[in-house]
Amino acid sequence: MLLRAKLLFLMLIAFGVAAYAQTVNSSPLQSTYAGLSKQQIDSVKGAILNSVFENPALYNDVYAKFLRNYASDSSQLFTFVRDLNLKFKAFQPERQNAALGFAYNYNNSWTKSKSNAVATAYQSYALNLSGNIAFNKAYNTSNLLESAFQYNASWMWGGKVKALDSAGKSQFVQLQQAIINANIAGNRSLLARLYAQRGALAKTTNQYYLGINGNFSLENTQDFARRQFVPGLLVNLGAKPWDTQQALLYFNLPDYPFAILRLLTGTDSTFRLSAASFPSMLIGIDHVIPGQDSIRYKVSGNLNAYNRLRTEISFKTLVAAIGNQMVFYSADLRYYRELSPSIAVKRAGLDHFVYFTSALEATNGFFISYTAGRLPFDLKNNVVYGLGYHFYLGK
Amino acid sequence: MIWTPNLLCESVFACLADAGQLDPNFSFLSAGDLIMSQLQFFNKAATPDIILTNATMLAEKLDNEFINCYPVAYQNGQNSSTSCNAMVQVLINEKNTVADLAQSIAQYYTF
């Protein structure tokens, strides 16, 4: 089965290469530039082919076609391939040419929960694989591959709605029908009134989440030249202030400028902070056991295990809804700091890493992004600006 | 799954809009094609831990609303735990669509 999948993928790529190569023959070039030598024509052909095959969109398109052929195949292999988010992309370090590579991401979890009237307790196991691989490793600007297995115990409080009786449920469904009709008719003012009525009927209490993760992860560069085993304990915090009458909503500080933008663009009819966008936070201690890290060894003279503080804050909110396009702003800040580092490690700047990424993205795929800082294993800080389109090519 | 005006799809849309996952004015008819990373809870730049937390909180809210505000019940053999788990599995994969979420919900609730 695996062999069949590999063969098919290679055939698809080969087919694409062959089909394109047929279109770039010498005769049009020779007739246009009669004075060109064969060597010059070959050089022009090479440059054209390179520009096409260095474009990640071509590979994303071929891969999407491959997946579409197996959309209904329920075998475990193809279920895994479909769940593996593979995206070809161009890496462009500062002042260097772009290079092709891909990003991968696979997340799966198995959860059991128990609820009572107030809280829900969860136990889950999760497998998370993520990273970036450049076909020429020297161009990889985010050279951190993470493979993690987690055990998670978590508790959630609130997020409850008062149960409606059967008459109340009928009224709720009728109200929903009116909402859908107003949405299809594009009646914004009526929609705002109807959602307010819906909110009054289904009033949700504030929701709080506390998770404690036992985390076992392997961090490495794409060539495994640097790798470390990182068992750790993470505390995951989340809150959603669904109840707009309570003060928690007003602590959604990053959302204030976006609430003003939503008001100015007519997305919201009043100044309203978003309950859904309340930032999420992760804080934890990792016990890092370096396995292979020539740079650290060179700096400190050993590869002793050390403890590392790790925090992350994530935020995403609606900026504006224009026509049938939604524009979201997202940001993520990660901070790693070694606890009690040696002076040598400090001097070499290997004791802390800060990584910040933010993006404005519309539902049509248009995005502007900004990334700064470095992840563990990155040798220097990078600042990367991005502007372009994300195409959704299907599963 | 075909995304059409019926109680299931309308309920999924209204609950997601009410939970701030999409703009309430976004066209209901095209909402089925939105992928998870186009919803508010899914920050592509965040680590899987954070995405899983947000997905779990959203699934719990949806489950609570379905059971307490709509004339629906769990399918035979299903309960809050199995239903939320199924929703989380759909929510954490950025390529899944809102229509995929509705399809999963249809297997756990009697809409």
XYZ file of C-alpha atoms in Angstrom:
506
model
C 0.000 0.000 0.000
C 2.793 2.425 0.999
C 4.712 1.585 -2.145
C 1.591 2.169 -4.225
C 1.081 5.583 -2.627
C 4.708 6.585 -3.153
C 4.653 5.433 -6.767
C 1.469 7.297 -7.495
C 2.830 10.506 -5.969
C 6.061 10.239 -7.936
C 4.134 9.492 -11.118
C 1.973 12.567 -10.610
C 5.009 14.780 -10.121
C 6.799 13.166 -13.073
C 3.698 13.674 -15.190
C 3.613 17.356 -14.264
C 7.327 17.751 -15.065
C 7.014 15.955 -18.385
C 3.895 17.841 -19.400
C 5.522 21.168 -18.699
C 8.862 20.258 -20.268
C 7.047 19.485 -23.521
C 5.768 23.030 -23.654
C 9.260 24.529 -23.269
C 10.978 23.454 -26.421
C 13.713 25.286 -28.244
C 12.007 26.166 -31.510
C 10.025 29.250 -30.328
C 13.172 30.552 -28.624
C 15.241 29.931 -31.725
C 12.736 31.697 -33.975
C 12.418 34.660 -31.548
C 16.117 35.003 -30.868
C 17.745 33.683 -33.993
C 21.188 34.688 -32.786
C 21.106 32.601 -29.597
C 23.559 29.729 -29.260
C 22.401 26.291 -28.076
C 24.109 26.912 -24.738
C 22.243 30.202 -24.282
C 18.919 28.575 -25.186
C 19.596 25.768 -22.666
C 20.355 28.391 -20.054
C 17.056 30.234 -20.739
C 15.159 26.911 -20.637
C 16.844 26.040 -17.354
C 15.897 29.376 -15.835
C 12.248 29.005 -16.947
C 12.003 25.448 -15.598
C 13.610 26.488 -12.321
C 11.140 29.339 -11.868
C 8.263 26.890 -12.330
C 9.576 24.049 -10.191
C 10.680 26.320 -7.369
C 7.079 27.441 -7.012
C 5.437 25.643 -4.065
C 1.956 26.153 -5.582
C 2.770 23.561 -8.265
C 3.601 20.885 -5.671
C 0.635 21.825 -3.479
C -1.606 21.442 -6.508
C -0.174 18.022 -7.427
C -0.415 16.846 -3.819
C -4.032 18.056 -3.529
C -4.917 16.146 -6.705
C -3.281 13.040 -5.275
C -5.333 13.381 -2.062
C -8.559 13.956 -3.962
C -8.064 10.617 -5.737
C -8.084 8.898 -2.345
C -10.737 11.041 -0.635
C -13.016 8.058 -0.074
C -10.302 5.520 0.825
C -10.909 4.707 4.491
C -7.762 2.636 5.015
C -5.584 3.654 7.944
C -2.733 4.767 5.714
C -4.834 7.195 3.707
C -6.652 8.415 6.814
C -3.214 9.261 8.232
C -2.092 10.889 4.961
C -5.265 13.007 4.886
C -4.812 14.041 8.536
C -1.179 14.937 7.909
C -1.199 18.582 6.906
C 1.552 18.790 4.336
C 2.141 22.119 2.655
C 4.929 22.969 0.224
C 6.400 26.399 0.812
C 9.277 28.654 -0.139
C 11.905 29.489 2.477
C 13.623 32.812 2.022
C 16.319 33.727 4.563
C 17.426 37.356 4.612
C 19.377 38.422 1.510
C 19.309 34.917 -0.013
C 17.381 33.191 -2.775
C 14.131 31.394 -2.023
C 14.347 27.632 -1.584
C 11.655 24.994 -1.754
C 10.577 22.853 1.143
C 7.499 21.860 3.088
C 5.818 22.215 6.450
C 4.051 19.295 8.093
C 1.662 19.113 10.984
C -0.154 16.108 12.453
C -2.300 16.326 15.576
C -4.394 13.574 17.042
C -5.838 13.028 20.480
C -7.873 10.428 22.328
C -10.019 11.824 25.118
C -12.321 10.585 27.872
C -14.355 12.899 30.057
C -16.656 12.898 33.061
C -19.137 15.697 33.726
C -21.242 16.938 36.575
C -23.455 20.034 36.835
C -20.517 22.367 37.416
C -17.377 20.960 35.825
C -16.002 18.450 33.360
C -12.817 16.457 33.909
C -10.853 15.197 30.905
C -8.082 12.681 30.415
C -6.443 12.530 27.044
C -3.469 11.233 25.107
C -2.186 13.242 22.186
C 0.357 12.800 19.434
C 1.627 15.986 17.802
C 4.178 16.162 15.009
C 5.189 19.453 13.411
C 8.071 21.102 11.636
C 9.546 22.653 8.523
C 11.847 20.865 6.097
C 13.762 22.700 3.359
C 15.077 20.591 0.489
C 18.328 22.469 0.998
C 18.724 22.452 4.786
C 20.901 25.585 4.766
C 17.829 27.665 3.839
C 15.587 26.454 6.661
C 14.709 29.563 8.685
C 12.519 27.701 11.214
C 14.665 24.657 11.772
C 12.822 23.047 14.679
C 11.026 19.715 14.298
C 8.915 18.694 17.265
C 7.515 15.220 17.892
C 5.529 15.054 21.091
C 3.472 12.542 23.023
C 1.340 13.972 25.806
C -0.777 12.830 28.665
C -3.240 15.489 29.651
C -5.491 15.880 32.677
C -7.741 18.890 32.513
C -10.736 20.476 34.128
C -13.282 22.826 32.695
C -15.724 24.924 34.652
C -18.718 26.829 33.345
C -19.674 27.322 29.723
C -23.128 26.105 30.736
C -26.483 27.154 29.325
C -29.668 26.973 31.339
C -31.844 24.159 29.936
C -34.965 25.369 28.125
C -38.302 23.571 28.444
C -39.965 22.178 25.298
C -41.844 25.450 24.613
C -38.610 27.383 25.033
C -36.824 25.027 22.638
C -39.530 25.527 19.986
C -39.216 29.288 20.377
C -35.412 28.954 20.086
C -35.695 27.016 16.803
C -38.173 29.580 15.403
C -35.785 32.362 16.324
C -32.983 30.504 14.582
C -35.101 30.182 11.444
C -35.595 33.952 11.486
C -31.817 34.396 11.906
C -31.069 32.240 8.851
C -33.701 34.077 6.779
C -32.239 37.457 7.795
C -28.725 36.181 6.998
C -29.740 35.006 3.521
C -31.587 38.304 2.936
C -28.508 40.236 4.129
C -30.515 42.226 6.700
C -27.719 43.229 9.119
C -29.762 45.332 11.559
C -32.416 42.636 11.942
C -29.695 40.008 12.428
C -28.106 41.996 15.249
C -31.489 42.209 17.037
C -32.222 38.508 16.538
C -28.795 37.415 17.841
C -29.354 39.626 20.906
C -32.649 37.806 21.539
C -30.929 34.464 21.033
C -28.205 35.460 23.499
C -30.825 36.356 26.090
C -32.505 32.949 25.735
C -29.258 30.924 25.741
C -27.223 32.760 28.317
C -23.883 31.006 28.794
C -21.782 31.248 31.931
C -18.085 32.119 31.782
C -15.880 29.167 30.896
C -12.501 28.357 32.488
C -9.984 25.698 31.535
C -7.032 24.309 33.464
C -4.931 21.602 31.868
C -1.850 19.827 33.181
C 0.186 18.063 30.527
C 2.894 15.486 30.945
C 4.853 16.126 27.790
C 7.504 13.895 26.167
C 8.931 15.491 23.085
C 11.890 15.199 20.790
C 13.175 18.460 19.340
C 15.623 18.295 16.471
C 16.881 20.032 13.370
C 15.857 18.509 10.058
C 19.165 16.629 9.670
C 19.190 15.498 13.353
C 22.599 17.186 13.697
C 21.133 18.874 16.774
C 18.558 17.073 18.847
C 17.299 16.967 22.411
C 14.798 14.977 24.397
C 12.462 17.241 26.354
C 10.184 15.745 28.996
C 8.221 18.474 30.695
C 5.223 19.610 32.643
C 2.950 22.197 31.085
C 0.058 24.140 32.550
C -2.498 25.259 30.006
C -4.891 28.075 30.866
C -7.966 29.203 29.004
C -10.922 31.439 29.729
C -13.928 32.535 27.687
C -16.005 35.358 29.188
C -19.293 34.371 27.523
C -21.280 36.243 30.176
C -21.023 39.844 28.976
C -22.433 41.144 32.268
C -19.335 40.025 34.176
C -16.026 41.889 34.463
C -13.777 39.186 32.965
C -14.638 40.307 29.423
C -13.050 43.720 30.080
C -9.673 42.022 30.732
C -9.444 41.025 27.062
C -6.901 43.847 26.677
C -5.465 42.952 23.219
C -8.956 43.099 21.737
C -9.615 46.795 22.481
C -8.025 48.198 19.276
C -9.780 45.545 17.196
C -13.135 46.283 18.844
C -12.653 49.903 17.704
C -11.805 48.709 14.167
C -14.897 46.493 14.118
C -16.973 49.496 15.146
C -15.356 51.810 12.567
C -15.799 49.305 9.724
C -19.448 48.705 10.640
C -18.740 45.058 11.479
C -20.194 45.659 14.951
C -22.929 48.207 15.520
C -21.610 49.024 19.012
C -18.234 48.873 20.769
C -18.113 45.214 21.791
C -15.197 43.139 23.043
C -15.033 39.596 21.738
C -15.518 36.850 24.324
C -14.180 34.219 21.945
C -10.857 35.986 21.417
C -9.755 36.011 25.068
C -6.037 35.040 24.868
C -4.911 31.505 25.696
C -1.785 30.860 27.699
C 0.634 28.013 28.259
C 3.337 27.936 30.909
C 5.622 25.085 31.816
C 8.960 23.693 32.814
C 10.845 21.438 30.403
C 13.684 19.166 31.461
C 15.936 19.260 28.396
C 18.310 16.366 27.756
C 20.524 17.379 24.816
C 21.342 14.375 22.643
C 23.377 15.910 19.862
C 24.131 19.600 19.883
C 27.572 20.524 18.611
C 27.031 24.257 19.158
C 26.024 23.848 22.792
C 28.909 21.427 23.342
C 31.354 23.890 21.799
C 30.054 26.716 23.987
C 29.680 24.984 27.345
C 31.985 21.985 26.976
C 29.267 19.518 27.978
C 25.792 18.319 27.127
C 24.369 18.249 30.639
C 20.620 18.242 31.098
C 19.031 21.532 32.106
C 15.629 22.957 33.017
C 13.860 25.437 30.802
C 10.895 27.731 31.358
C 8.507 27.827 28.442
C 5.570 30.188 27.925
C 3.261 30.893 25.058
C 0.434 33.382 24.572
C -1.912 33.065 21.637
C -4.518 35.523 20.390
C -6.829 35.661 17.377
C -9.683 38.036 16.736
C -11.976 39.324 14.004
C -10.787 42.663 12.592
C -13.517 43.322 10.075
C -16.159 41.657 7.966
C -16.391 43.289 4.570
C -18.899 41.843 2.131
C -18.547 38.097 2.488
C -14.924 38.320 3.617
C -13.811 38.028 7.213
C -10.409 39.399 8.154
C -8.779 37.912 11.257
C -5.694 39.076 13.124
C -3.681 36.367 14.851
C -0.569 36.523 17.002
C 1.505 34.011 18.900
C 4.390 34.732 21.251
C 6.697 31.970 22.520
C 9.418 32.438 25.113
C 11.966 29.832 26.240
C 14.432 30.576 29.055
C 17.006 28.213 30.524
C 16.958 28.205 34.316
C 20.403 28.809 35.889
C 22.425 28.811 32.649
C 26.215 28.882 32.707
C 27.965 32.159 31.858
C 29.230 30.638 28.600
C 25.700 29.670 27.504
C 24.473 33.149 28.435
C 27.257 34.876 26.507
C 26.503 32.787 23.431
C 22.837 33.803 23.670
C 21.673 30.188 23.958
C 19.885 30.729 27.271
C 16.729 32.282 25.869
C 14.702 32.310 22.670
C 11.812 34.592 21.772
C 9.624 33.948 18.756
C 6.746 36.174 17.685
C 4.511 35.745 14.700
C 1.454 37.713 13.644
C -0.743 37.773 10.581
C -3.737 39.454 9.036
C -5.621 36.955 6.908
C -8.869 37.158 4.961
C -11.125 34.195 4.249
C -10.242 34.470 0.536
C -6.661 33.514 1.503
C -4.994 36.918 1.222
C -2.541 37.442 4.069
C 0.110 39.782 5.421
C 2.428 38.305 8.038
C 5.333 39.303 10.217
C 7.622 36.912 12.083
C 10.512 37.889 14.341
C 12.877 36.127 16.709
C 14.117 32.569 16.815
C 13.148 29.143 18.069
C 15.503 26.769 19.941
C 18.190 25.586 17.467
C 17.846 28.698 15.265
C 21.266 30.327 15.224
C 20.157 33.905 14.770
C 17.132 36.121 14.961
C 15.191 36.356 11.737
C 12.674 38.943 10.659
C 10.411 37.693 7.897
C 7.607 39.603 6.222
C 5.062 37.749 4.158
C 2.429 38.846 1.692
C 0.424 36.512 -0.497
C -2.435 34.096 -0.881
C -3.138 30.820 0.847
C -5.016 28.560 -1.525
C -7.257 25.916 -0.030
C -6.842 22.969 -2.361
C -9.118 20.554 -0.552
C -8.421 17.555 1.623
C -21.931 16.269 3.654
C -24.197 18.592 1.686
C -24.495 21.936 3.460
C -28.140 23.002 3.042
C -30.733 24.945 5.046
C -31.878 22.301 7.541
C -32.040 22.259 11.331
C -28.607 20.626 11.726
C -26.649 22.977 9.440
C -28.558 26.048 10.649
C -27.891 25.121 14.285
C -24.179 24.560 13.661
C -23.966 27.919 11.883
C -25.937 29.852 14.535
C -23.981 28.286 17.421
C -20.616 29.037 15.761
C -21.666 32.622 14.985
C -22.977 33.120 18.525
C -19.687 31.735 19.888
C -17.799 34.391 17.890
C -16.193 31.859 15.530
C -17.419 33.657 12.419
C -19.197 36.897 11.659
C -22.998 36.484 11.999
C -23.383 38.285 8.641
C -21.144 35.801 6.819
C -23.282 34.005 4.235
C -24.890 30.912 5.744
C -24.928 29.265 2.308
C -21.127 29.475 1.935
C -20.259 28.809 5.592
C -20.074 25.034 5.044
C -16.886 25.529 3.006
C -15.010 27.425 5.713
C -12.111 25.407 7.059
C -11.231 25.173 10.734
C -8.258 27.532 10.480
C -10.654 30.189 9.154
C -12.606 30.106 12.406
C -11.699 32.231 15.391
C -10.541 29.474 17.790
C -7.886 28.082 15.420
C -4.680 30.104 15.476
C -2.390 28.465 12.919
C 0.665 30.018 14.551
C -0.067 28.494 17.965
C 1.248 25.178 19.270
C -1.093 22.146 19.185
C -1.568 22.418 22.987
C -3.329 25.748 22.599
C -5.380 24.668 19.582
C -6.526 21.569 21.489
C -7.531 23.680 24.515
C -9.574 26.063 22.380
C -11.167 23.183 20.459
C -12.130 21.426 23.698
C -13.722 24.579 25.114
C -15.662 25.181 21.909
C -16.852 21.561 21.672
C -18.088 21.694 25.281
C -20.039 24.906 24.565
C -21.609 23.480 21.404
C -22.588 20.245 23.166
C -24.151 22.177 26.024
C -26.151 24.387 23.679
C -27.367 21.497 21.477
C -28.697 19.522 24.421
C -30.174 22.395 26.444
C -31.572 24.714 23.758
C -32.625 22.461 20.873
C -35.150 19.623 20.672
C -32.360 17.090 20.172
C -30.870 14.208 22.134
C -27.790 12.025 21.860
C -27.894 9.179 19.373
C -28.154 5.720 20.949
C -25.019 4.850 22.875
C -23.598 8.373 22.698
C -23.140 10.889 25.478
C -21.511 14.213 26.183
C -18.039 12.644 26.412
C -18.160 10.756 23.108
C -19.818 13.651 21.272
C -17.337 16.271 22.511
C -14.423 13.978 21.692
C -15.713 13.494 18.130
C -16.140 17.241 17.673
C -12.630 17.913 19.002
C -11.184 15.434 16.480
C -12.773 17.415 13.651
C -11.948 20.824 15.114
C -8.199 20.242 15.546
C -7.579 19.408 11.886
C -7.198 22.724 10.078
C -8.316 21.296 6.733
C -11.711 20.082 7.972
C -14.654 22.200 6.911
C -17.680 23.416 8.842
C -19.696 20.938 6.739
C -17.382 18.147 8.036
C -18.146 19.324 11.569
C -21.895 19.169 10.837
C -21.461 15.638 9.445
C -19.725 14.521 12.609
C -22.409 16.160 14.791
C -25.128 14.337 12.825
C -23.638 11.020 13.955
C -23.906 11.915 17.640
C -27.122 13.972 17.953
C -30.677 13.381 16.694
C -31.192 16.620 14.771
